[in-house]
Short mmCIF file of C-alpha atoms and ligand atoms in Angstrom, two decimals:
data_model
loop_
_atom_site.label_atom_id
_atom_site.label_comp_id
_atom_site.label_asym_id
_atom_site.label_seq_id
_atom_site.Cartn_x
_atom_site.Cartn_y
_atom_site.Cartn_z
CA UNK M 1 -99.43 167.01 236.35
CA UNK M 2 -97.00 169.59 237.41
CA UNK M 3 -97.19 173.07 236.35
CA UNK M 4 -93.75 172.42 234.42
CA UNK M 5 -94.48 169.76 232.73
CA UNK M 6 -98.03 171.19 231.45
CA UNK M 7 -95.19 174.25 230.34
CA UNK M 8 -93.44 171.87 228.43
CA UNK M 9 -96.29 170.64 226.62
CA UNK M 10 -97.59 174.09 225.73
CA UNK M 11 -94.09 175.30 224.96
CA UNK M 12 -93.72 172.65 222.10
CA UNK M 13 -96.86 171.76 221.35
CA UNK M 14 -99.10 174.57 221.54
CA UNK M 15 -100.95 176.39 219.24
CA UNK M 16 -101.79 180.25 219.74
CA UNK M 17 -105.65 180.41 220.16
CA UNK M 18 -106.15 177.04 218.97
CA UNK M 19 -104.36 174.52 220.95
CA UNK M 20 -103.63 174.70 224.93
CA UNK M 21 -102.71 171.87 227.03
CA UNK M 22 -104.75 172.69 230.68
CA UNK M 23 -105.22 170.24 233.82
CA UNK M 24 -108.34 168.22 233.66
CA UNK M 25 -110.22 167.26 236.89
CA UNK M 26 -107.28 164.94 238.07
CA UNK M 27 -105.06 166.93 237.01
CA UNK M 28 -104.04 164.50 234.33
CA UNK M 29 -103.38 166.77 231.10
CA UNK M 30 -105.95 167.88 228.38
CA UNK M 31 -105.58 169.32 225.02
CA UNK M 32 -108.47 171.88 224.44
CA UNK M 33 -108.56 172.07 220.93
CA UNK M 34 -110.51 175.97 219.45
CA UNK M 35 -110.74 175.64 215.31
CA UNK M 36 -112.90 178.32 214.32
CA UNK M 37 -116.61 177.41 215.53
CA UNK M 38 -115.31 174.30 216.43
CA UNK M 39 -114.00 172.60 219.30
CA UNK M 40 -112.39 169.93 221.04
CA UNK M 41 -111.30 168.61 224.37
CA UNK M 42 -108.70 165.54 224.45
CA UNK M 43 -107.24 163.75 227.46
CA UNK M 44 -103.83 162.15 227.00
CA UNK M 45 -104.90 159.61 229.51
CA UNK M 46 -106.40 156.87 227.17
CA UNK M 47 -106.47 159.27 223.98
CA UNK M 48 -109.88 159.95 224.80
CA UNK M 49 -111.76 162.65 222.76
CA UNK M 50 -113.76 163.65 225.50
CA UNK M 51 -115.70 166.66 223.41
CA UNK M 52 -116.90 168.22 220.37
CA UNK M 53 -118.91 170.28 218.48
CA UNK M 54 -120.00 173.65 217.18
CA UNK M 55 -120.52 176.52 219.32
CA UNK M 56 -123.83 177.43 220.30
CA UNK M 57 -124.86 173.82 218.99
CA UNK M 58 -125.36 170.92 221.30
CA UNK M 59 -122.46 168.55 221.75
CA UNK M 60 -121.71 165.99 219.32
CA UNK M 61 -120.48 163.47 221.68
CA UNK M 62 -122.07 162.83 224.80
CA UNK M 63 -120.22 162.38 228.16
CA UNK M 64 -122.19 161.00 231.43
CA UNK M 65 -122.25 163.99 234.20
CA UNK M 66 -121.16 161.19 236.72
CA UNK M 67 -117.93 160.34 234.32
CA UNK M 68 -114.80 159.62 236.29
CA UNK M 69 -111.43 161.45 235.78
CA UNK M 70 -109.24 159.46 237.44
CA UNK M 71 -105.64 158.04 236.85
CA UNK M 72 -106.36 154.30 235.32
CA UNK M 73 -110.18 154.85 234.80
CA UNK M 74 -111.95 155.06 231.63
CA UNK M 75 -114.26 158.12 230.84
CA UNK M 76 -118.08 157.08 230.05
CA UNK M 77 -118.48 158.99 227.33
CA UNK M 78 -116.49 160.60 224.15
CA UNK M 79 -114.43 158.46 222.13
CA UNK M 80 -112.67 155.65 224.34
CA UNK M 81 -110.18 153.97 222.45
CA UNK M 82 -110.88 150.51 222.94
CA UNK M 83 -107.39 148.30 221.80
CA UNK M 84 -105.88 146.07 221.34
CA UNK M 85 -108.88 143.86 222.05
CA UNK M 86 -112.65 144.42 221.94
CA UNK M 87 -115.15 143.97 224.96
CA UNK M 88 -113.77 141.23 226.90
CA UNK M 89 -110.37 139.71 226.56
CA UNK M 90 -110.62 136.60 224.04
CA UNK M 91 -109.51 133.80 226.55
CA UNK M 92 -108.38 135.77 230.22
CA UNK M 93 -111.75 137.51 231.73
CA UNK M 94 -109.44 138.97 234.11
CA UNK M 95 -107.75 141.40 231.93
CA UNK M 96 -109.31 144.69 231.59
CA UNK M 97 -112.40 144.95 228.88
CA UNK M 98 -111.93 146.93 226.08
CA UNK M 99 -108.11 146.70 226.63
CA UNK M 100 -105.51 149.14 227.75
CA UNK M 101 -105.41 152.19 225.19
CA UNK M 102 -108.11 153.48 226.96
CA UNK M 103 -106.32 153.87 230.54
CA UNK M 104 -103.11 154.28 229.09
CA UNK M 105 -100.85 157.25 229.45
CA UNK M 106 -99.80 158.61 225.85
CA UNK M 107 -97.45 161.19 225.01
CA UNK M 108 -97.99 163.96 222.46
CA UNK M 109 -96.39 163.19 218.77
CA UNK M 110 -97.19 166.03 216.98
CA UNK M 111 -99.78 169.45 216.21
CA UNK M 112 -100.62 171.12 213.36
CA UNK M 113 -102.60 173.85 212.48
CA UNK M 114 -104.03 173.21 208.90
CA UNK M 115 -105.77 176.31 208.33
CA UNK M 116 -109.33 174.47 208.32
CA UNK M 117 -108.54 172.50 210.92
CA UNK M 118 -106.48 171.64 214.17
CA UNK M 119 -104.59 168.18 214.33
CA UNK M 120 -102.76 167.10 217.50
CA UNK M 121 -101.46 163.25 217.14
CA UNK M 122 -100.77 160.84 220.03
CA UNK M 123 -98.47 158.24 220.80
CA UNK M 124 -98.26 154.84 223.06
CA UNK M 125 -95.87 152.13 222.90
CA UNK M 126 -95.26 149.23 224.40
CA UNK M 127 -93.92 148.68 227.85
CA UNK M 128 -93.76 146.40 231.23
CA UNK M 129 -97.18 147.36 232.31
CA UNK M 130 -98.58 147.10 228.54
CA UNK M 131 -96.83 143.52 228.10
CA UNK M 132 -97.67 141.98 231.31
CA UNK M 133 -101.43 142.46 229.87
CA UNK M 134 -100.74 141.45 225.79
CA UNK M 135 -96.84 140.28 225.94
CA UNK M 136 -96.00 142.24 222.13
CA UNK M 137 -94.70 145.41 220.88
CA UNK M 138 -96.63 147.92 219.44
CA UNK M 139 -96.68 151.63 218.17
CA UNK M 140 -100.00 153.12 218.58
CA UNK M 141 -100.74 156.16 217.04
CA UNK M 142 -104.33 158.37 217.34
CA UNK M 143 -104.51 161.64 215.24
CA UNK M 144 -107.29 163.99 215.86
CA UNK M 145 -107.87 166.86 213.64
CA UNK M 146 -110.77 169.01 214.94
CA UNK M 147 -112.54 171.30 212.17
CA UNK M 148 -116.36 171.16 210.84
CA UNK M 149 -115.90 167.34 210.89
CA UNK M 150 -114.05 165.38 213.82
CA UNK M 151 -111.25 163.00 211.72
CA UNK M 152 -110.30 160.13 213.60
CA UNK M 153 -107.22 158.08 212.63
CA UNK M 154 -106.02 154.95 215.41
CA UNK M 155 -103.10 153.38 213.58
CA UNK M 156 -101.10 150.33 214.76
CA UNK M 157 -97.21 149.11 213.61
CA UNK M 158 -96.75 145.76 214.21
CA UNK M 159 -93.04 146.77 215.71
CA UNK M 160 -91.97 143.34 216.93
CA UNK M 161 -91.09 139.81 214.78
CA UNK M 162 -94.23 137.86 215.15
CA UNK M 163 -97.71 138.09 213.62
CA UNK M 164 -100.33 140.22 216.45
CA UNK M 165 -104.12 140.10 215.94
CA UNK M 166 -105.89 143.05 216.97
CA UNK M 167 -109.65 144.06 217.73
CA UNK M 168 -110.75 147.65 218.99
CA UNK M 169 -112.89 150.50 218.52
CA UNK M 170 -113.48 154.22 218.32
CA UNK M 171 -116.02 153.65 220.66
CA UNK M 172 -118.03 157.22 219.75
CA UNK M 173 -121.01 158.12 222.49
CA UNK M 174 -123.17 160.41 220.94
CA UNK M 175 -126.05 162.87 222.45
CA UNK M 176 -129.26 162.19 220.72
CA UNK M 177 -131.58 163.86 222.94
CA UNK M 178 -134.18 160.91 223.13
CA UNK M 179 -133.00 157.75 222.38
CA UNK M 180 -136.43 156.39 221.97
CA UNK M 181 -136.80 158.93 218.93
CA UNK M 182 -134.32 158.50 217.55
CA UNK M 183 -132.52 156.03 214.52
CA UNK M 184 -129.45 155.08 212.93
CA UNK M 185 -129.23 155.13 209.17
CA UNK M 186 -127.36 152.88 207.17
CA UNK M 187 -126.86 149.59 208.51
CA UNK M 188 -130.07 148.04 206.81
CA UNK M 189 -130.31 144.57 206.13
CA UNK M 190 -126.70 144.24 208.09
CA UNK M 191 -126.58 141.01 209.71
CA UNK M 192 -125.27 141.07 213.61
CA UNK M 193 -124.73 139.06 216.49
CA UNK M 194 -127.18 140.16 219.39
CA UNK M 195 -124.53 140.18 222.15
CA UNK M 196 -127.52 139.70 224.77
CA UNK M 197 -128.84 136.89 223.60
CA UNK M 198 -125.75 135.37 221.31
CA UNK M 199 -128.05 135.13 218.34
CA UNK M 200 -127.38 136.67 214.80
CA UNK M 201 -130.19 138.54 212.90
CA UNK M 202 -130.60 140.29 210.01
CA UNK M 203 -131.72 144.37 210.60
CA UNK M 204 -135.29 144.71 209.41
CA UNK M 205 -134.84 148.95 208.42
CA UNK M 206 -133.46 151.56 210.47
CA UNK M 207 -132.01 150.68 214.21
CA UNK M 208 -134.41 151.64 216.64
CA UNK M 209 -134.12 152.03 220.48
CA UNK M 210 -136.66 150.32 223.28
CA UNK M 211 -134.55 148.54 225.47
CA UNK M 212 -130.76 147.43 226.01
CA UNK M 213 -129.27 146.90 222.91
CA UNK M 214 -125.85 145.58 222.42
CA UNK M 215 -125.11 144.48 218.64
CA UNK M 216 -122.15 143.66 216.62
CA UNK M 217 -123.00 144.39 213.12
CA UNK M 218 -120.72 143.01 210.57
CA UNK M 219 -119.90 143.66 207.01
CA UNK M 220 -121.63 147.23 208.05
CA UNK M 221 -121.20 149.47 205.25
CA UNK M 222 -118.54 152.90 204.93
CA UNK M 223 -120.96 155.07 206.39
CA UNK M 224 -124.23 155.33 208.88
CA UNK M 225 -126.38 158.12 210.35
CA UNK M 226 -127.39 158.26 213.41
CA UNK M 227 -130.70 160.81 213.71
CA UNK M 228 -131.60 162.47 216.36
CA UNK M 229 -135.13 164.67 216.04
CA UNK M 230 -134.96 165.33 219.88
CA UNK M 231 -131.53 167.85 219.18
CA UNK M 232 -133.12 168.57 215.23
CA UNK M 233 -129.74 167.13 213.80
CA UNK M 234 -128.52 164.46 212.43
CA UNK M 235 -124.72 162.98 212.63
CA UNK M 236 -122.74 161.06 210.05
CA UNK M 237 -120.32 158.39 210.75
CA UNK M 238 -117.95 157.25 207.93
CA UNK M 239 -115.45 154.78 208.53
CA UNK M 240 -112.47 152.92 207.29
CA UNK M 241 -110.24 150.05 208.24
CA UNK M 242 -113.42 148.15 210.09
CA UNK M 243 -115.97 145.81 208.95
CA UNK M 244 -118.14 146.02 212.16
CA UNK M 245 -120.48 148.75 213.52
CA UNK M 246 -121.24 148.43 216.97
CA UNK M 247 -124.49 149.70 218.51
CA UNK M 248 -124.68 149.94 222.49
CA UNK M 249 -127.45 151.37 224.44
CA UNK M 250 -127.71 150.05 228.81
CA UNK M 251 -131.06 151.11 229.11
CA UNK M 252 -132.72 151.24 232.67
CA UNK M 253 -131.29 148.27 234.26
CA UNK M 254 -127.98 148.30 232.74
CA UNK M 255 -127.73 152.39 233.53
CA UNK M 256 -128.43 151.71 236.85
CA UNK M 257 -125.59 148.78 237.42
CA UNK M 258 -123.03 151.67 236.13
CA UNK M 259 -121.61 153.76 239.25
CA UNK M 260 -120.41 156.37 236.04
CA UNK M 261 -123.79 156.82 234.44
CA UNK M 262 -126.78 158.30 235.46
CA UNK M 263 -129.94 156.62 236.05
CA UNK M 264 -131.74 158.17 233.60
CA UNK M 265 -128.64 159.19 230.93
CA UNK M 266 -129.12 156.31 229.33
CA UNK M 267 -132.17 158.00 227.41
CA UNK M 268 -129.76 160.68 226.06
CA UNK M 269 -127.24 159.48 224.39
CA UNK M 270 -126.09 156.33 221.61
CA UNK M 271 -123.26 154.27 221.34
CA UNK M 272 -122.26 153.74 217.38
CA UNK M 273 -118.75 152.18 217.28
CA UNK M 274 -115.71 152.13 214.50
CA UNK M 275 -114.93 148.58 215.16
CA UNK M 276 -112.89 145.50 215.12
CA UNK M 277 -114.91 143.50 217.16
CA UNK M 278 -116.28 139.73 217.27
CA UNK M 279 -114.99 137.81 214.05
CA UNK M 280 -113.60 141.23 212.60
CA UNK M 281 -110.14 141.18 213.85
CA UNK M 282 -106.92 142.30 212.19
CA UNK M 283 -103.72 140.33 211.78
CA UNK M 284 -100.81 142.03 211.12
CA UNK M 285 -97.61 140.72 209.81
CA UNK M 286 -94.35 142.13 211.39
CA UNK M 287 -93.68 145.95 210.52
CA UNK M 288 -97.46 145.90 208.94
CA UNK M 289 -99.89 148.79 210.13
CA UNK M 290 -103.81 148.82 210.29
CA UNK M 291 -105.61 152.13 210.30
CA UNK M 292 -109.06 152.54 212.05
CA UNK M 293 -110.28 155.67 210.83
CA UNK M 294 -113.80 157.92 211.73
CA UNK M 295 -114.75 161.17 210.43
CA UNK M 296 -117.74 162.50 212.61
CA UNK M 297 -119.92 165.75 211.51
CA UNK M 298 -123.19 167.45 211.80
CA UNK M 299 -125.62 166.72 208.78
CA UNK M 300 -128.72 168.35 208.16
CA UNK M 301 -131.99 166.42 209.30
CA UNK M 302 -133.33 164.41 206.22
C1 BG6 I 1 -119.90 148.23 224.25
C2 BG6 I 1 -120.06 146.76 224.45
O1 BG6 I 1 -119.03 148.46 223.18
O2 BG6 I 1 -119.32 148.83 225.42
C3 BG6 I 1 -120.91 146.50 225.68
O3 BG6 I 1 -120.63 146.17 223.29
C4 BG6 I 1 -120.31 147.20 226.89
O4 BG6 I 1 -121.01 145.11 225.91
C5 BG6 I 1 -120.13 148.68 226.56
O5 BG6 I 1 -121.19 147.03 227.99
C6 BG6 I 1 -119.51 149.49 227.69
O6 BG6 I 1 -118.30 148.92 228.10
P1 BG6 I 1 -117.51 149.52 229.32
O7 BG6 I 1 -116.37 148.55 229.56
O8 BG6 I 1 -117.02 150.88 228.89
O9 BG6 I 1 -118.47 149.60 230.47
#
């Protein structure tokens, strides 16, 4: 992005100390994001929260060291924004998976700084290259406010005259260290469809790691943990506006199939999604709105 342009950006949306907009590897633009002890790093290609955490504390979310910034490419790692359809499109395999938030360009709506925490909101409507791939209009709207807990907000207006059906998800990667030690919290007796296999089963306990694991887990309740005794923390996930909790680790074979992760990253790091995803999609009427919300933070180990 030109120097100028970047200017503009930091001339009207910039926040002294706490919010600059810099060139990322690309060049594309970034918002780095300083509240307090806390920051954040956000590229306006795709929306994506690419970091964030606590100084002098690990990361919360994990991003792969062989991640691609590239114009049209999706980051492996942070928080893709996976819309307006989940995994692969429902009846054309051809169109991109996970949708086109994620490589979209979106403009900067607003920034705030709320004292306890920074908020900078994005915006993406439709246009030719978003309707050749899902022919409706939309206004898509993230909001990001960066503190001692990472709020996520995705909203969508149905802007045109028809009914839309939606899927997506925050789709969080989080550093856990060792994935084999560690568990997610919360999503007991949840029943879910085994993507690998296409079966449903019922969660016996906590979710474990020891292979690929690739679940949709529906009527998943408000909030899950996901521990991590490896980094000594633990991280809470509570959602809103999604019935389904998706769980994604590639494990060896997968890792290695991925040009943009490491062989061996798969061990640190855990997939736990804010979804609309397999049966959980949302219709909305026209001028209706659906909000997929996440607020991320540090708990202590329990
Ligand atoms: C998960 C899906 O959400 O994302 C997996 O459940 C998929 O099936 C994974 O492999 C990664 O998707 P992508 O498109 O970012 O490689």
């Amino acid at each position: 992005m030109a120097d100028q342009a970047l200017a503009a950006l930091n001339d009207r949306f910039g926040l002294a100390g706490k919010l600059a907009f810099v060139a990322g590897p690309s060049g594309l633009p970034h918002a780095r994001i300083a509240s307090g002890d806390y920051g954040a790093e956000v590229a306006l290609q795709g929306a994506h929260v690419l970091a964030y955490g606590r100084r002098g504390e690990p990361p919360v979310l994990w991003t792969s060291r062989l991640a691609v910034f590239a114009p049209g490419k999706a980051v492996r790692g942070g928080v893709p924004v996976c819309w307006p359809w989940f995994g692969p499109h429902p009846s054309d395999p051809g169109k991109p998976a996970h949708g086109f938030a994620r490589v979209s360009m979106w403009s900067v709506a607003a920034s705030a700084d709320g004292g306890d925490a920074v908020a900078l909101t994005l915006g993406l409507r439709d246009d030719g290259a978003t309707r050749a791939l899902w022919p409706h209009p939309f206004a898509l709207e993230l909001s990001v406010r960066v503190g001692a807990r990472l709020e996520l907000a995705l909203t969508a207006t149905n802007t045109g005259d028809a009914p839309v059906t939606l899927g997506g998800a925050l789709h969080s990667y989080f550093g856990v260290g060792a994935v084999t030690e560690a568990r997610i919290m919360g999503l007991e007796g949840a029943r879910y469809l085994d993507q690998l296999t296409g079966e449903f089963h019922a969660q016996q306990g906590p979710v474990t790691v020891a292979g690929e694991v690739d679940r949709i887990y529906e009527d998943a309740g408000p909030a899950c943990t996901i521990v991590a005794p490896a980094l000594g923390r633990a991280v809470r996930v509570a959602k809103s506006g999604s019935a389904t909790t998706v769980v994604w680790n590639p494990w060896v074979e997968k890792a290695r199939s991925l040009a943009d992760l490491g062989d061996e990253e798969y061990h640190e790091m855990l997939c736990v999604e804010t979804a609309n995803a397999g049966a959980d999609t949302v219709t909305l009427a026209p001028g209706a709105r659906h909000t997929l919300g996440a607020t991320i933070e540090v708990v202590p180990l329990s």
